mmCIF file of C-alpha atoms in Angstrom:
data_model
loop_
_atom_site.group_PDB
_atom_site.id
_atom_site.type_symbol
_atom_site.label_atom_id
_atom_site.label_comp_id
_atom_site.label_asym_id
_atom_site.label_seq_id
_atom_site.Cartn_x
_atom_site.Cartn_y
_atom_site.Cartn_z
ATOM 1 C CA MET A 1 -0.046 0.008 -0.133
ATOM 2 C CA THR A 2 1.362 3.416 -0.967
ATOM 3 C CA GLU A 3 1.732 6.367 1.460
ATOM 4 C CA SER A 4 -1.237 8.115 -0.324
ATOM 5 C CA GLU A 5 -3.462 5.060 -0.141
ATOM 6 C CA LYS A 6 -2.606 4.820 3.648
ATOM 7 C CA GLU A 7 -3.244 8.252 4.246
ATOM 8 C CA ARG A 8 -6.734 7.838 2.226
ATOM 9 C CA TYR A 9 -7.387 4.815 4.288
ATOM 10 C CA GLU A 10 -6.912 6.415 7.564
ATOM 11 C CA ASN A 11 -9.013 9.774 6.643
ATOM 12 C CA TYR A 12 -11.650 6.985 5.684
ATOM 13 C CA LYS A 13 -11.679 5.381 9.140
ATOM 14 C CA ILE A 14 -11.819 8.740 10.797
ATOM 15 C CA THR A 15 -14.633 9.851 8.757
ATOM 16 C CA PHE A 16 -16.657 6.707 9.272
ATOM 17 C CA VAL A 17 -16.273 6.936 12.985
ATOM 18 C CA ALA A 18 -17.272 10.440 13.169
ATOM 19 C CA LEU A 19 -20.349 9.640 10.974
ATOM 20 C CA MET A 20 -21.415 6.873 13.409
ATOM 21 C CA LEU A 21 -20.971 9.270 16.274
ATOM 22 C CA CYS A 22 -23.007 12.197 15.089
ATOM 23 C CA TYR A 23 -25.578 10.218 12.952
ATOM 24 C CA PRO A 24 -27.363 7.132 14.717
ATOM 25 C CA PHE A 25 -29.186 5.037 12.323
ATOM 26 C CA GLY A 26 -31.913 3.555 14.756
ATOM 27 C CA LEU A 27 -35.335 4.495 14.194
ATOM 28 C CA GLU A 28 -36.116 5.226 17.930
ATOM 29 C CA ASN A 29 -36.256 8.898 18.598
ATOM 30 C CA LEU A 30 -33.382 10.625 20.300
ATOM 31 C CA GLU A 31 -34.156 12.642 23.405
ATOM 32 C CA GLY A 32 -35.984 15.686 22.342
ATOM 33 C CA GLU A 33 -36.026 14.796 18.661
ATOM 34 C CA PHE A 34 -38.985 15.870 16.765
ATOM 35 C CA TRP A 35 -39.586 15.621 12.759
ATOM 36 C CA CYS A 36 -40.769 17.805 9.962
ATOM 37 C CA ASN A 37 -41.666 16.714 6.450
ATOM 38 C CA ILE A 38 -39.221 17.886 3.807
ATOM 39 C CA LYS A 39 -41.011 20.406 1.439
ATOM 40 C CA GLY A 40 -41.343 19.042 -2.276
ATOM 41 C CA TYR A 41 -41.491 15.281 -1.420
ATOM 42 C CA ASN A 42 -45.062 14.737 -0.621
ATOM 43 C CA GLY A 43 -44.508 13.129 2.718
ATOM 44 C CA SER A 44 -41.702 10.756 1.359
ATOM 45 C CA TYR A 45 -38.916 12.264 3.541
ATOM 46 C CA ALA A 46 -38.781 14.102 6.835
ATOM 47 C CA VAL A 47 -35.808 15.668 8.771
ATOM 48 C CA SER A 48 -35.310 15.851 12.398
ATOM 49 C CA ASN A 49 -34.133 18.687 14.655
ATOM 50 C CA TYR A 50 -31.066 16.619 15.333
ATOM 51 C CA GLY A 51 -30.149 16.451 11.616
ATOM 52 C CA ARG A 52 -31.438 13.027 10.738
ATOM 53 C CA VAL A 53 -33.272 12.038 7.467
ATOM 54 C CA LYS A 54 -36.188 9.370 7.558
ATOM 55 C CA SER A 55 -37.363 7.770 4.325
ATOM 56 C CA PHE A 56 -41.269 6.781 3.968
ATOM 57 C CA LYS A 57 -40.911 5.740 0.492
ATOM 58 C CA TYR A 58 -41.240 2.026 1.197
ATOM 59 C CA LYS A 59 -43.109 -0.062 3.797
ATOM 60 C CA THR A 60 -40.658 0.030 6.496
ATOM 61 C CA PRO A 61 -39.513 3.671 7.148
ATOM 62 C CA HIS A 62 -35.517 3.781 7.501
ATOM 63 C CA ILE A 63 -32.933 6.390 8.087
ATOM 64 C CA VAL A 64 -31.364 7.774 5.135
ATOM 65 C CA ALA A 65 -27.625 6.989 5.124
ATOM 66 C CA PRO A 66 -25.595 10.334 4.395
ATOM 67 C CA TYR A 67 -22.105 10.809 3.307
ATOM 68 C CA ILE A 68 -19.452 13.145 3.820
ATOM 69 C CA THR A 69 -18.663 15.725 1.095
ATOM 70 C CA ALA A 70 -15.304 17.099 0.082
ATOM 71 C CA GLY A 71 -16.051 20.122 2.093
ATOM 72 C CA GLY A 72 -16.759 18.236 5.174
ATOM 73 C CA TYR A 73 -20.564 18.525 5.107
ATOM 74 C CA LEU A 74 -23.278 15.742 5.436
ATOM 75 C CA GLN A 75 -25.433 15.296 2.445
ATOM 76 C CA VAL A 76 -28.069 12.868 1.437
ATOM 77 C CA THR A 77 -29.477 12.122 -1.936
ATOM 78 C CA LEU A 78 -33.415 12.330 -2.071
ATOM 79 C CA TYR A 79 -35.411 10.724 -4.910
ATOM 80 C CA LYS A 80 -38.614 12.017 -6.612
ATOM 81 C CA ASN A 81 -39.858 10.652 -9.876
ATOM 82 C CA GLY A 82 -37.068 8.245 -10.213
ATOM 83 C CA LYS A 83 -34.387 11.289 -10.137
ATOM 84 C CA GLY A 84 -31.980 11.788 -7.292
ATOM 85 C CA LYS A 85 -30.996 15.190 -6.064
ATOM 86 C CA GLN A 86 -27.982 15.750 -3.446
ATOM 87 C CA ILE A 87 -29.087 18.041 -0.689
ATOM 88 C CA LEU A 88 -26.951 19.266 2.212
ATOM 89 C CA ILE A 89 -28.596 18.160 5.589
ATOM 90 C CA HIS A 90 -27.913 21.430 7.226
ATOM 91 C CA TRP A 91 -30.080 23.137 4.631
ATOM 92 C CA LEU A 92 -32.869 20.911 5.273
ATOM 93 C CA VAL A 93 -32.785 21.512 9.110
ATOM 94 C CA ALA A 94 -32.455 25.124 8.651
ATOM 95 C CA GLU A 95 -35.460 25.411 6.409
ATOM 96 C CA ALA A 96 -37.557 23.218 8.749
ATOM 97 C CA PHE A 97 -36.497 24.437 12.165
ATOM 98 C CA VAL A 98 -34.690 27.831 11.887
ATOM 99 C CA PRO A 99 -36.629 30.963 11.278
ATOM 100 C CA ASN A 100 -35.361 33.099 8.541
ATOM 101 C CA PRO A 101 -37.426 36.345 8.629
ATOM 102 C CA LEU A 102 -34.675 38.350 6.743
ATOM 103 C CA ASN A 103 -34.568 35.999 3.850
ATOM 104 C CA LEU A 104 -30.695 35.534 4.409
ATOM 105 C CA PRO A 105 -28.892 33.444 1.806
ATOM 106 C CA GLU A 106 -26.750 30.996 3.699
ATOM 107 C CA VAL A 107 -26.689 28.664 6.584
ATOM 108 C CA ASP A 108 -23.737 28.824 9.114
ATOM 109 C CA HIS A 109 -22.577 26.347 11.892
ATOM 110 C CA ILE A 110 -22.502 28.381 14.934
ATOM 111 C CA TYR A 111 -19.784 26.258 16.642
ATOM 112 C CA GLY A 112 -17.712 25.362 13.484
ATOM 113 C CA ASN A 113 -18.398 21.531 13.588
ATOM 114 C CA LYS A 114 -19.882 20.844 10.074
ATOM 115 C CA LEU A 115 -21.089 17.122 11.036
ATOM 116 C CA ASP A 116 -23.115 18.733 14.061
ATOM 117 C CA ASN A 117 -26.622 19.578 12.425
ATOM 118 C CA TYR A 118 -28.633 20.010 15.500
ATOM 119 C CA TYR A 119 -30.858 22.997 14.757
ATOM 120 C CA LYS A 120 -29.145 25.194 17.584
ATOM 121 C CA ASN A 121 -26.018 24.908 16.066
ATOM 122 C CA LEU A 122 -27.149 26.653 12.793
ATOM 123 C CA GLU A 123 -28.345 29.982 12.044
ATOM 124 C CA TRP A 124 -28.955 32.088 8.782
ATOM 125 C CA VAL A 125 -26.343 34.563 7.784
ATOM 126 C CA THR A 126 -25.051 36.682 4.922
ATOM 127 C CA GLY A 127 -22.319 35.341 2.915
ATOM 128 C CA PHE A 128 -19.812 37.944 4.370
ATOM 129 C CA GLU A 129 -20.893 36.882 7.910
ATOM 130 C CA ASN A 130 -20.478 33.176 7.050
ATOM 131 C CA LYS A 131 -16.771 33.632 5.686
ATOM 132 C CA ARG A 132 -15.880 36.058 8.559
ATOM 133 C CA ARG A 133 -16.700 33.509 11.221
ATOM 134 C CA ALA A 134 -14.930 30.648 9.265
ATOM 135 C CA TYR A 135 -11.836 32.709 9.428
ATOM 136 C CA GLN A 136 -12.339 33.421 13.220
ATOM 137 C CA ILE A 137 -12.527 29.844 14.051
ATOM 138 C CA GLY A 138 -9.864 28.652 11.657
ATOM 139 C CA LEU A 139 -11.937 26.660 9.291
ATOM 140 C CA ILE A 140 -10.607 28.850 6.365
ATOM 141 C CA LYS A 141 -6.891 29.489 6.357
ATOM 142 C CA TYR A 142 -5.442 32.759 4.995
ATOM 143 C CA GLY A 143 -2.138 33.898 4.479
ATOM 144 C CA GLU A 144 0.971 31.925 4.742
ATOM 145 C CA GLU A 145 -1.250 29.084 6.313
ATOM 146 C CA ARG A 146 -2.866 28.198 3.077
ATOM 147 C CA LYS A 147 -1.355 25.152 1.246
ATOM 148 C CA SER A 148 -1.166 27.328 -1.782
ATOM 149 C CA ALA A 149 0.739 30.101 -0.480
ATOM 150 C CA LYS A 150 3.698 31.092 -2.253
ATOM 151 C CA LEU A 151 4.850 34.057 -0.038
ATOM 152 C CA SER A 152 5.153 34.050 3.899
ATOM 153 C CA ASN A 153 3.180 36.881 5.597
ATOM 154 C CA ALA A 154 6.521 38.596 6.378
ATOM 155 C CA GLU A 155 7.319 38.676 2.444
ATOM 156 C CA VAL A 156 3.871 39.986 1.714
ATOM 157 C CA LEU A 157 4.231 42.848 4.072
ATOM 158 C CA TRP A 158 7.510 43.728 2.847
ATOM 159 C CA CYS A 159 6.255 43.748 -0.771
ATOM 160 C CA ARG A 160 3.364 46.052 0.044
ATOM 161 C CA SER A 161 5.771 48.415 2.114
ATOM 162 C CA VAL A 162 8.375 48.832 -0.702
ATOM 163 C CA PHE A 163 6.272 48.852 -3.580
ATOM 164 C CA ILE A 164 6.664 51.888 -6.016
ATOM 165 C CA PRO A 165 4.437 52.009 -9.114
ATOM 166 C CA LYS A 166 6.505 51.524 -12.438
ATOM 167 C CA ASP A 167 9.751 51.226 -10.500
ATOM 168 C CA ASP A 168 12.550 49.206 -12.105
ATOM 169 C CA LYS A 169 13.227 47.596 -8.582
ATOM 170 C CA TYR A 170 10.201 47.658 -6.504
ATOM 171 C CA GLY A 171 7.478 47.672 -9.172
ATOM 172 C CA ILE A 172 5.044 44.941 -9.864
ATOM 173 C CA LYS A 173 7.196 42.981 -12.357
ATOM 174 C CA PRO A 174 10.493 42.992 -10.488
ATOM 175 C CA LEU A 175 8.813 42.038 -7.280
ATOM 176 C CA ALA A 176 6.895 39.198 -9.181
ATOM 177 C CA GLU A 177 10.245 37.789 -10.484
ATOM 178 C CA LYS A 178 11.864 38.178 -7.110
ATOM 179 C CA PHE A 179 9.383 35.896 -5.551
ATOM 180 C CA GLY A 180 8.724 33.611 -8.448
ATOM 181 C CA VAL A 181 5.020 34.507 -8.978
ATOM 182 C CA SER A 182 2.970 35.977 -11.917
ATOM 183 C CA GLU A 183 2.508 39.892 -12.356
ATOM 184 C CA ARG A 184 -1.208 39.197 -12.058
ATOM 185 C CA ASN A 185 -0.729 37.571 -8.640
ATOM 186 C CA MET A 186 1.729 40.127 -7.458
ATOM 187 C CA ARG A 187 -0.770 42.894 -8.269
ATOM 188 C CA LYS A 188 -3.365 41.263 -6.318
ATOM 189 C CA ILE A 189 -1.255 40.797 -3.435
ATOM 190 C CA ILE A 190 -0.271 44.526 -3.539
ATOM 191 C CA ASN A 191 -3.843 45.516 -3.684
ATOM 192 C CA CYS A 192 -4.993 43.307 -0.950
ATOM 193 C CA GLU A 193 -6.944 41.196 -3.087
ATOM 194 C CA THR A 194 -5.040 38.242 -1.601
ATOM 195 C CA TYR A 195 -3.455 37.961 1.790
ATOM 196 C CA LYS A 196 -6.282 40.206 2.939
ATOM 197 C CA ASN A 197 -6.210 39.612 6.605
ATOM 198 C CA ILE A 198 -2.780 39.541 7.545
ATOM 199 C CA GLU A 199 -1.044 42.439 9.722
ATOM 200 C CA ASP A 200 2.369 43.267 11.068
ATOM 201 C CA LYS A 201 2.195 42.926 14.653
ATOM 202 C CA ASN A 202 5.468 44.913 15.170
ATOM 203 C CA SER A 203 4.403 48.023 13.147
ATOM 204 C CA VAL A 204 1.888 50.641 13.634
ATOM 205 C CA GLN A 205 1.220 50.377 9.896
ATOM 206 C CA VAL A 206 -1.564 47.808 9.793
ATOM 207 C CA ILE A 207 -2.773 46.048 6.407
ATOM 208 C CA GLN A 208 -6.281 46.814 5.900
ATOM 209 C CA ASN A 209 -9.069 44.733 4.338
ATOM 210 C CA THR A 210 -9.660 46.807 1.182
ATOM 211 C CA LYS A 211 -9.021 46.438 -2.542
ATOM 212 C CA GLU A 212 -6.871 49.806 -2.746
ATOM 213 C CA VAL A 213 -3.240 50.123 -2.368
ATOM 214 C CA LEU A 214 -3.259 51.740 0.973
ATOM 215 C CA LEU A 215 0.414 51.323 2.322
ATOM 216 C CA LEU A 216 2.707 54.149 2.282
ATOM 217 C CA ASN A 217 0.421 56.554 0.451
ATOM 218 C CA VAL A 218 1.815 59.626 2.322
ATOM 219 C CA PHE A 219 5.264 58.399 1.371
ATOM 220 C CA GLU A 220 4.327 57.969 -2.209
ATOM 221 C CA ASN A 221 2.636 61.416 -2.305
ATOM 222 C CA LEU A 222 5.669 63.038 -0.793
ATOM 223 C CA ARG A 223 7.825 61.102 -3.401
ATOM 224 C CA GLU A 224 5.657 62.546 -6.246
ATOM 225 C CA GLY A 225 6.154 66.018 -4.975
ATOM 226 C CA LYS A 226 3.150 66.580 -2.540
ATOM 227 C CA HIS A 227 3.933 68.786 0.637
ATOM 228 C CA TYR A 228 2.617 67.824 3.985
ATOM 229 C CA HIS A 229 1.926 69.733 7.263
ATOM 230 C CA ILE A 230 3.752 68.100 10.026
ATOM 231 C CA LEU A 231 0.380 68.043 11.975
ATOM 232 C CA ASP A 232 -1.494 66.592 9.075
ATOM 233 C CA GLU A 233 -3.454 63.388 10.480
ATOM 234 C CA ASP A 234 -2.448 61.014 7.722
ATOM 235 C CA TYR A 235 1.421 62.131 7.974
ATOM 236 C CA GLN A 236 1.156 61.863 11.818
ATOM 237 C CA ARG A 237 -0.190 58.319 11.410
ATOM 238 C CA GLU A 238 2.001 56.880 8.609
ATOM 239 C CA VAL A 239 5.300 58.815 8.907
ATOM 240 C CA HIS A 240 5.453 59.261 12.701
ATOM 241 C CA GLY A 241 4.195 55.510 12.962
ATOM 242 C CA GLU A 242 7.243 54.509 11.207
ATOM 243 C CA ILE A 243 9.498 56.905 12.933
ATOM 244 C CA ASP A 244 8.376 55.463 16.330
ATOM 245 C CA ARG A 245 9.082 52.016 15.001
ATOM 246 C CA CYS A 246 12.474 52.756 13.863
ATOM 247 C CA ARG A 247 13.628 54.894 16.815
ATOM 248 C CA HIS A 248 12.710 51.660 19.109
ATOM 249 C CA LEU A 249 14.660 49.345 16.935
ATOM 250 C CA CYS A 250 17.600 51.874 16.641
ATOM 251 C CA HIS A 251 17.657 52.435 20.351
ATOM 252 C CA LEU A 252 17.718 48.435 20.753
ATOM 253 C CA ILE A 253 20.606 48.008 18.233
ATOM 254 C CA ASN A 254 22.838 50.928 19.661
ATOM 255 C CA SER A 255 22.602 49.864 22.959
ATOM 256 C CA THR A 256 23.452 46.070 22.242
ATOM 257 C CA ASP A 257 27.099 44.892 23.029
ATOM 258 C CA PRO A 258 29.075 45.382 19.968
ATOM 259 C CA LEU A 259 30.457 41.851 20.476
ATOM 260 C CA GLU A 260 26.834 40.413 20.082
ATOM 261 C CA LYS A 261 27.208 40.780 16.388
ATOM 262 C CA GLU A 262 24.649 38.055 15.607
ATOM 263 C CA LYS A 263 21.892 39.864 17.685
ATOM 264 C CA ILE A 264 22.689 43.203 16.094
ATOM 265 C CA LEU A 265 22.354 41.575 12.688
ATOM 266 C CA GLN A 266 19.025 40.177 13.555
ATOM 267 C CA LEU A 267 17.812 43.485 14.770
ATOM 268 C CA GLU A 268 18.949 45.083 11.661
ATOM 269 C CA LYS A 269 17.109 42.663 9.535
ATOM 270 C CA GLU A 270 14.011 43.493 11.811
ATOM 271 C CA LEU A 271 14.627 47.242 11.238
ATOM 272 C CA PHE A 272 14.354 46.619 7.441
ATOM 273 C CA ASN A 273 11.495 44.324 7.400
ATOM 274 C CA GLY A 274 13.581 41.367 6.755
ATOM 275 C CA ASN A 275 15.197 42.979 3.707
ATOM 276 C CA LEU A 276 18.613 43.339 4.612
ATOM 277 C CA PRO A 277 20.828 42.165 1.514
ATOM 278 C CA GLU A 278 23.962 39.820 1.598
ATOM 279 C CA ASN A 279 26.985 41.157 3.365
ATOM 280 C CA THR A 280 25.204 44.382 4.114
ATOM 281 C CA PHE A 281 25.999 45.782 7.598
ATOM 282 C CA LEU A 282 25.649 49.161 9.434
ATOM 283 C CA THR A 283 27.892 49.733 12.332
ATOM 284 C CA PRO A 284 26.139 50.974 15.369
ATOM 285 C CA PRO A 285 25.431 53.613 16.514
ATOM 286 C CA PHE A 286 23.335 54.876 13.557
ATOM 287 C CA GLN A 287 19.880 56.598 13.479
ATOM 288 C CA ILE A 288 17.466 56.050 10.449
ATOM 289 C CA ASP A 289 14.041 57.710 10.852
ATOM 290 C CA CYS A 290 12.121 55.726 8.082
ATOM 291 C CA ALA A 291 13.742 52.585 7.208
ATOM 292 C CA CYS A 292 10.791 51.484 4.996
ATOM 293 C CA ARG A 293 12.147 53.902 2.654
ATOM 294 C CA VAL A 294 15.622 52.830 2.625
ATOM 295 C CA PHE A 295 16.686 50.427 -0.055
ATOM 296 C CA LEU A 296 20.029 48.838 0.432
ATOM 297 C CA GLY A 297 22.045 46.949 -1.963
ATOM 298 C CA LYS A 298 24.689 43.979 -1.478
ATOM 299 C CA ASN A 299 27.728 44.523 0.347
ATOM 300 C CA VAL A 300 27.012 47.996 1.574
ATOM 301 C CA PHE A 301 29.030 48.980 4.695
ATOM 302 C CA ALA A 302 28.583 52.017 6.842
ATOM 303 C CA ASN A 303 30.897 53.116 9.601
ATOM 304 C CA HIS A 304 29.683 54.427 12.717
ATOM 305 C CA GLY A 305 27.463 57.428 13.245
ATOM 306 C CA LEU A 306 25.505 57.258 9.954
ATOM 307 C CA VAL A 307 22.230 59.280 9.891
ATOM 308 C CA MET A 308 19.560 58.859 7.303
ATOM 309 C CA MET A 309 16.631 61.042 7.340
ATOM 310 C CA SER A 310 14.777 58.927 4.789
ATOM 311 C CA VAL A 311 11.155 60.136 4.359
ATOM 312 C CA GLY A 312 11.738 61.028 0.820
ATOM 313 C CA THR A 313 13.372 57.446 -0.112
ATOM 314 C CA ILE A 314 17.129 56.657 -0.087
ATOM 315 C CA THR A 315 18.300 54.048 -2.496
ATOM 316 C CA VAL A 316 21.894 52.753 -2.022
ATOM 317 C CA GLU A 317 23.216 50.358 -4.670
ATOM 318 C CA ASP A 318 25.750 47.500 -4.312
ATOM 319 C CA GLY A 319 29.114 47.895 -2.877
ATOM 320 C CA VAL A 320 28.767 51.465 -1.469
ATOM 321 C CA MET A 321 31.040 52.342 1.377
ATOM 322 C CA PHE A 322 30.174 55.072 4.127
ATOM 323 C CA GLY A 323 32.714 56.753 6.379
ATOM 324 C CA PRO A 324 31.987 57.679 9.951
ATOM 325 C CA GLU A 325 29.350 60.269 10.762
ATOM 326 C CA VAL A 326 27.800 60.485 7.141
ATOM 327 C CA GLY A 327 24.507 62.368 7.010
ATOM 328 C CA ILE A 328 21.846 61.717 4.383
ATOM 329 C CA PHE A 329 18.944 63.936 4.222
ATOM 330 C CA SER A 330 16.092 63.376 1.786
ATOM 331 C CA VAL A 331 13.758 65.848 3.527
ATOM 332 C CA ASN A 332 13.308 69.804 3.809
ATOM 333 C CA HIS A 333 10.912 72.378 4.819
ATOM 334 C CA GLU A 334 9.291 75.166 2.947
ATOM 335 C CA PRO A 335 10.938 78.362 3.670
ATOM 336 C CA LYS A 336 7.774 80.337 4.093
ATOM 337 C CA ASN A 337 6.096 77.589 6.429
ATOM 338 C CA ILE A 338 8.830 75.572 8.200
ATOM 339 C CA ARG A 339 5.996 73.302 9.337
ATOM 340 C CA VAL A 340 5.498 72.034 5.823
ATOM 341 C CA ILE A 341 7.780 69.463 4.610
ATOM 342 C CA MET A 342 8.732 68.383 1.144
ATOM 343 C CA THR A 343 11.252 65.611 -0.048
ATOM 344 C CA LYS A 344 13.212 64.571 -2.873
ATOM 345 C CA GLU A 345 14.694 61.116 -3.315
ATOM 346 C CA ILE A 346 18.467 60.318 -2.976
ATOM 347 C CA LEU A 347 20.336 57.961 -5.000
ATOM 348 C CA ILE A 348 23.989 56.637 -4.511
ATOM 349 C CA LYS A 349 24.871 54.236 -7.263
ATOM 350 C CA LYS A 350 27.289 51.133 -7.243
ATOM 351 C CA ASN A 351 30.665 51.304 -5.602
ATOM 352 C CA ALA A 352 30.552 54.950 -4.508
ATOM 353 C CA TRP A 353 32.622 55.740 -1.399
ATOM 354 C CA ILE A 354 31.427 58.438 0.831
ATOM 355 C CA GLY A 355 34.100 60.029 3.219
ATOM 356 C CA ALA A 356 33.688 60.896 6.788
ATOM 357 C CA ARG A 357 31.318 63.620 7.863
ATOM 358 C CA VAL A 358 29.724 63.888 4.346
ATOM 359 C CA ASN A 359 26.316 65.607 4.224
ATOM 360 C CA ILE A 360 24.124 64.497 1.225
ATOM 361 C CA LEU A 361 21.025 66.840 0.614
ATOM 362 C CA PRO A 362 17.717 66.228 -0.975
ATOM 363 C CA GLY A 363 17.602 65.148 -4.691
ATOM 364 C CA VAL A 364 21.162 64.242 -5.166
ATOM 365 C CA THR A 365 22.444 61.314 -7.170
ATOM 366 C CA ILE A 366 25.808 60.164 -6.734
ATOM 367 C CA GLY A 367 27.204 58.240 -9.733
ATOM 368 C CA GLU A 368 28.895 55.011 -9.833
ATOM 369 C CA ASN A 369 32.498 54.665 -8.559
ATOM 370 C CA ALA A 370 32.281 58.240 -7.349
ATOM 371 C CA ILE A 371 34.373 59.367 -4.247
ATOM 372 C CA ILE A 372 33.254 62.090 -2.047
ATOM 373 C CA GLY A 373 35.952 63.854 0.176
ATOM 374 C CA THR A 374 35.893 64.097 3.936
ATOM 375 C CA GLY A 375 33.539 66.962 5.122
ATOM 376 C CA SER A 376 31.885 67.594 1.986
ATOM 377 C CA ILE A 377 28.352 68.797 1.462
ATOM 378 C CA VAL A 378 26.787 67.385 -1.580
ATOM 379 C CA THR A 379 24.266 69.610 -3.072
ATOM 380 C CA LYS A 380 24.111 68.664 -6.708
ATOM 381 C CA ASP A 381 24.542 65.493 -8.520
ATOM 382 C CA ILE A 382 27.876 63.912 -8.935
ATOM 383 C CA PRO A 383 28.766 62.056 -12.179
ATOM 384 C CA ASP A 384 30.209 58.449 -12.597
ATOM 385 C CA ASN A 385 34.047 58.086 -11.788
ATOM 386 C CA ALA A 386 34.433 61.581 -10.267
ATOM 387 C CA VAL A 387 35.953 62.632 -7.001
ATOM 388 C CA ALA A 388 34.233 65.533 -5.404
ATOM 389 C CA VAL A 389 35.275 67.647 -2.445
ATOM 390 C CA GLY A 390 34.195 70.757 -0.695
ATOM 391 C CA ASN A 391 31.130 72.866 0.441
ATOM 392 C CA PRO A 392 29.284 72.625 -1.800
ATOM 393 C CA ALA A 393 31.046 69.730 -3.301
ATOM 394 C CA ARG A 394 32.622 70.208 -6.597
ATOM 395 C CA VAL A 395 34.200 67.603 -9.054
ATOM 396 C CA VAL A 396 38.050 68.037 -8.837
ATOM 397 C CA LYS A 397 39.014 65.239 -11.068
ATOM 398 C CA MET A 398 37.916 62.147 -12.802
ATOM 399 C CA ILE A 399 39.040 58.602 -12.155
ATOM 400 C CA ASP A 400 40.405 56.886 -15.262
#
């Protein structure tokens, strides 16, 4: 006997025992049992408040043997004019014994036991109520608990937090390729059409059960040029929620013994929502206000004292190195109203070397292999293979 055959046989034995326990076949009434003729069968069948079905089609009445459907419900076949019809027993019981004044469309097992069709275990509900209870009591699995799940809950939350429409790195297509799913499925994940009910327990930002893209709206609006007052309700909830999360984790990292490198690495991974690439490490102490808007490549190294004000998004490509006490600032304030903020994205390309105490201001792109000298303040783009120094930083030579 193969393993699958053994499993099928064991399931059959369990099902048979369950059926015998919940559905007695004797004609004697159970305690408190009463019967009602099933509509449309001219007295040929009756159902009891316990969920048993009795046939009167022949001289000797008998209890109709049910069977268990693939969905786990008890079902019987009733015959009329030589034709059989398969009917779920809980529907028969509900139609006979459970009032339905609102004409609701579905029948729910209140306590979640699909084999228990006693009328007090049944109620008429809407489809939404039926599904909600199934989720609550675990009859329906969601998120990573589903057998068909391709992504973990943490991966889904990460995708939703970093998603940037039409972006080459964080758009639908690259995210789908990264996790080996179709673009159609990734779009459903981002739009909360699948993995609807999961939430990040460690974050203020909660995944809501709607069909719109609702994560990081304020961050994306800022990235597209919108300005926000610092007391704006959405800004406070979303941006300051992320700031509070990051302050807490940065505090834990910065107060950890430097010799506990594994603990520091795990906390840094948590800070970046599990997305800390291979051989990338930031030396404590450091301060990052919105880690969900920092996108690090592989083999990035930062010496101590790094500060990232990343509300406006900071992308650091593979191989970049930072000296001590570097500051990267993607946010600014309106001169006429300093309580209104605006942002510009910062990009630091592959293998750039940023010297000690360099400050990089909003909107700057630093090219591949560029070197920024100690103490420089970078206010404008620096081309590939350039050496730039000063305040403001200016290109002094090109690297051959």
